[in-house]
């Protein structure tokens, strides 16, 4: 297991989904903070540091991409890995988002929890090769 | 045949000239003949001569008696001139001239000449030819005074024959020649003026008859003399000034006109705007829809491409927001077909028009003309429908994928992860169940909308305990209301009727309306559910103190897939189908659904259902 637990912020408005995501991430050995919208996520990010942000795209008040844009304004999170969960993969120009906002991955809904965990682990490994 | 007729044209003219001349000459000759005959007959009148002689004799006697021959000479000269005689003389009995009209002969002896031809009593006529060759009739008789003869009177009349007069008429020869000549000249001029137009017309008609086509003939006007020329000129004028020159042209023109009017009718009945512009981009034609889209006063007619015709681009800039970077304005697109979409604001609403421009080449009378054909269509409704569809696809994707994602995630977690306690497993399964229900409901809604579109949404009507149904509805929405800590006011009459209706569908409508009220009303707001009934109908009011609906969106709330642009609405999930379905269900029951709303204040939805 990991020497130090990676801290992950989950931002998802659908409580059912965030529940199952958190359950799986905790089981995979991450330290998880869950919020239900972008505003709360930004509040949490300002207070604390996170190793990775996992966010839904379609949320009230603020979309996942808007959250990422705001996130990049924060000095502490200029390079924090960001994974987007989206139901509309086809409408998103992922390459452009990767270049512009440094989004690490976009996971299409529905996804399997294992896929999600693998994706997070790969992203974290790529970000911190140590 | 025609040629032969034409050949007589010249002789006829000449004949006319000669006839005229002959007439003039005849008249002249007749005048001459009358003059000669009159002269001859006059001179030959014997009785006249005798009468004159008798009168002369009396006068001479009188003069002799009165003055003893003092003024005899003057009297004789007077008589001579009065009678038109050659001479007049008085001879003494001794045979010498006592007096003579020729004074030089007075006192000279008389030489008797000729012989007696006639005798009437004392009067004797002697005939002789004088020195100048004229035949002279000399009348003579003795002059008596108191019965005594004192002399004799001689009166000589020249007696010329016809030739003499003719010769004498030679003095008038120039006049006789120039008279007819002048007559003929005048006649010729007159005749020429009269005959020439007719000849001209004949010549042109001959051309018409011999040339292959009427168009190649050059018809010209003739001097306006006579009815024929007048008629001809009018005909020629009409040919040149009239609307069409020849029969062929007239047929072509009327065919063209027919084709034009038919084309015009066809183009005007097309719902799209159709127009053409010339090389300068000025409108040469618009149909009615195009003139409406461009806000022109009237249609631009075909062919009157005057400089006053508006330029298409200017009109588009004026009426529609044509940006400077539009493909229509780029010069390299001039010879290419261009399609673009333009927008404009009208009464606060965005209108969209699709404009297409096609370059075409028209051959007009051998002249190649580069023109553009424009078509313009108002696609506002289409755009709105597209936007609505996009919004629906967006919503539907979300609504379908979210429960699916949850179900998949939970199911996989359950399947793969071990060491999950039973409570948690149960919770997971419940979540899967509720997500599946949500999915099923959405699919049901979609199916209802689809049957609604087909008109095959069927009702399963049965006598319903209305109070019970209302309680079920309230029970369904109460948890949501409590979650948002809203005040829920339910006002029902003590007794409720039992109408015949589709219980499930009406209940779904009421749940939907109450659900909306809860959804769009902030926490600690108020939702009122009020039911009343009369003899005819049941009235249900659902009132909230929520976000309200903007005035411009109010008419659209019952449109399917419509969702308000209000961000407070957008942040809530919704399919845009609920109100559309509700309206359809109520309509099928013979009732109606209405809405009153004020933005930021709240909304009231009223459902009226018949009691029957």
CSV table of C-alpha atoms in Angstrom, one decimal, chain A residues 71-128:
chain,number,residue,atom,x,y,z
A,71,UNK,CA,-8.9,26.2,-10.1
A,72,UNK,CA,-6.0,27.3,-12.3
A,73,UNK,CA,-6.4,30.8,-10.9
A,74,UNK,CA,-5.3,29.5,-7.5
A,75,UNK,CA,-1.5,29.5,-7.2
A,76,UNK,CA,-1.5,26.3,-5.2
A,77,UNK,CA,-3.4,24.4,-7.9
A,78,UNK,CA,-1.8,25.5,-11.1
A,79,UNK,CA,-0.6,22.0,-11.8
A,80,UNK,CA,-3.0,19.8,-9.8
A,81,UNK,CA,-4.2,16.9,-11.8
A,82,UNK,CA,-7.8,17.3,-12.9
A,83,UNK,CA,-10.1,14.4,-14.0
A,84,UNK,CA,-13.4,15.3,-15.7
A,85,UNK,CA,-16.4,12.9,-15.5
A,86,UNK,CA,-18.8,13.6,-18.3
A,87,UNK,CA,-21.8,12.1,-20.0
A,88,UNK,CA,-21.0,14.0,-23.2
A,89,UNK,CA,-17.5,13.0,-24.2
A,90,UNK,CA,-18.1,13.6,-27.8
A,91,UNK,CA,-18.9,17.3,-27.4
A,92,UNK,CA,-15.7,17.9,-25.5
A,93,UNK,CA,-12.6,18.8,-27.3
A,94,UNK,CA,-10.3,16.9,-24.9
A,95,UNK,CA,-7.0,17.8,-26.7
A,96,UNK,CA,-7.8,21.5,-26.5
A,97,UNK,CA,-8.8,21.2,-22.8
A,98,UNK,CA,-5.6,19.3,-22.0
A,99,UNK,CA,-3.5,22.0,-23.6
A,100,UNK,CA,-5.4,24.9,-22.2
A,101,UNK,CA,-6.3,23.8,-18.7
A,102,UNK,CA,-4.1,20.8,-18.1
A,103,UNK,CA,-7.0,18.4,-17.7
A,104,UNK,CA,-5.4,15.0,-17.2
A,105,UNK,CA,-8.3,12.8,-18.3
A,106,UNK,CA,-12.0,12.8,-19.2
A,107,UNK,CA,-13.9,9.8,-18.1
A,108,UNK,CA,-17.1,9.0,-19.9
A,109,UNK,CA,-20.2,8.1,-17.9
A,110,UNK,CA,-21.2,5.4,-17.3
A,111,UNK,CA,-17.8,4.2,-16.0
A,112,UNK,CA,-16.8,1.3,-13.9
A,113,UNK,CA,-15.3,2.0,-10.5
A,114,UNK,CA,-12.2,0.0,-11.3
A,115,UNK,CA,-11.6,2.0,-14.4
A,116,UNK,CA,-11.9,5.2,-12.3
A,117,UNK,CA,-9.4,4.0,-9.7
A,118,UNK,CA,-7.0,2.9,-12.3
A,119,UNK,CA,-7.3,6.2,-14.1
A,120,UNK,CA,-6.6,8.1,-10.9
A,121,UNK,CA,-3.6,5.9,-10.0
A,122,UNK,CA,-2.1,6.4,-13.5
A,123,UNK,CA,-2.6,10.1,-13.4
A,124,UNK,CA,-1.1,10.4,-10.0
A,125,UNK,CA,1.9,8.3,-11.0
A,126,UNK,CA,2.4,10.4,-14.1
A,127,UNK,CA,2.3,13.5,-12.1
A,128,UNK,CA,4.6,12.4,-9.4
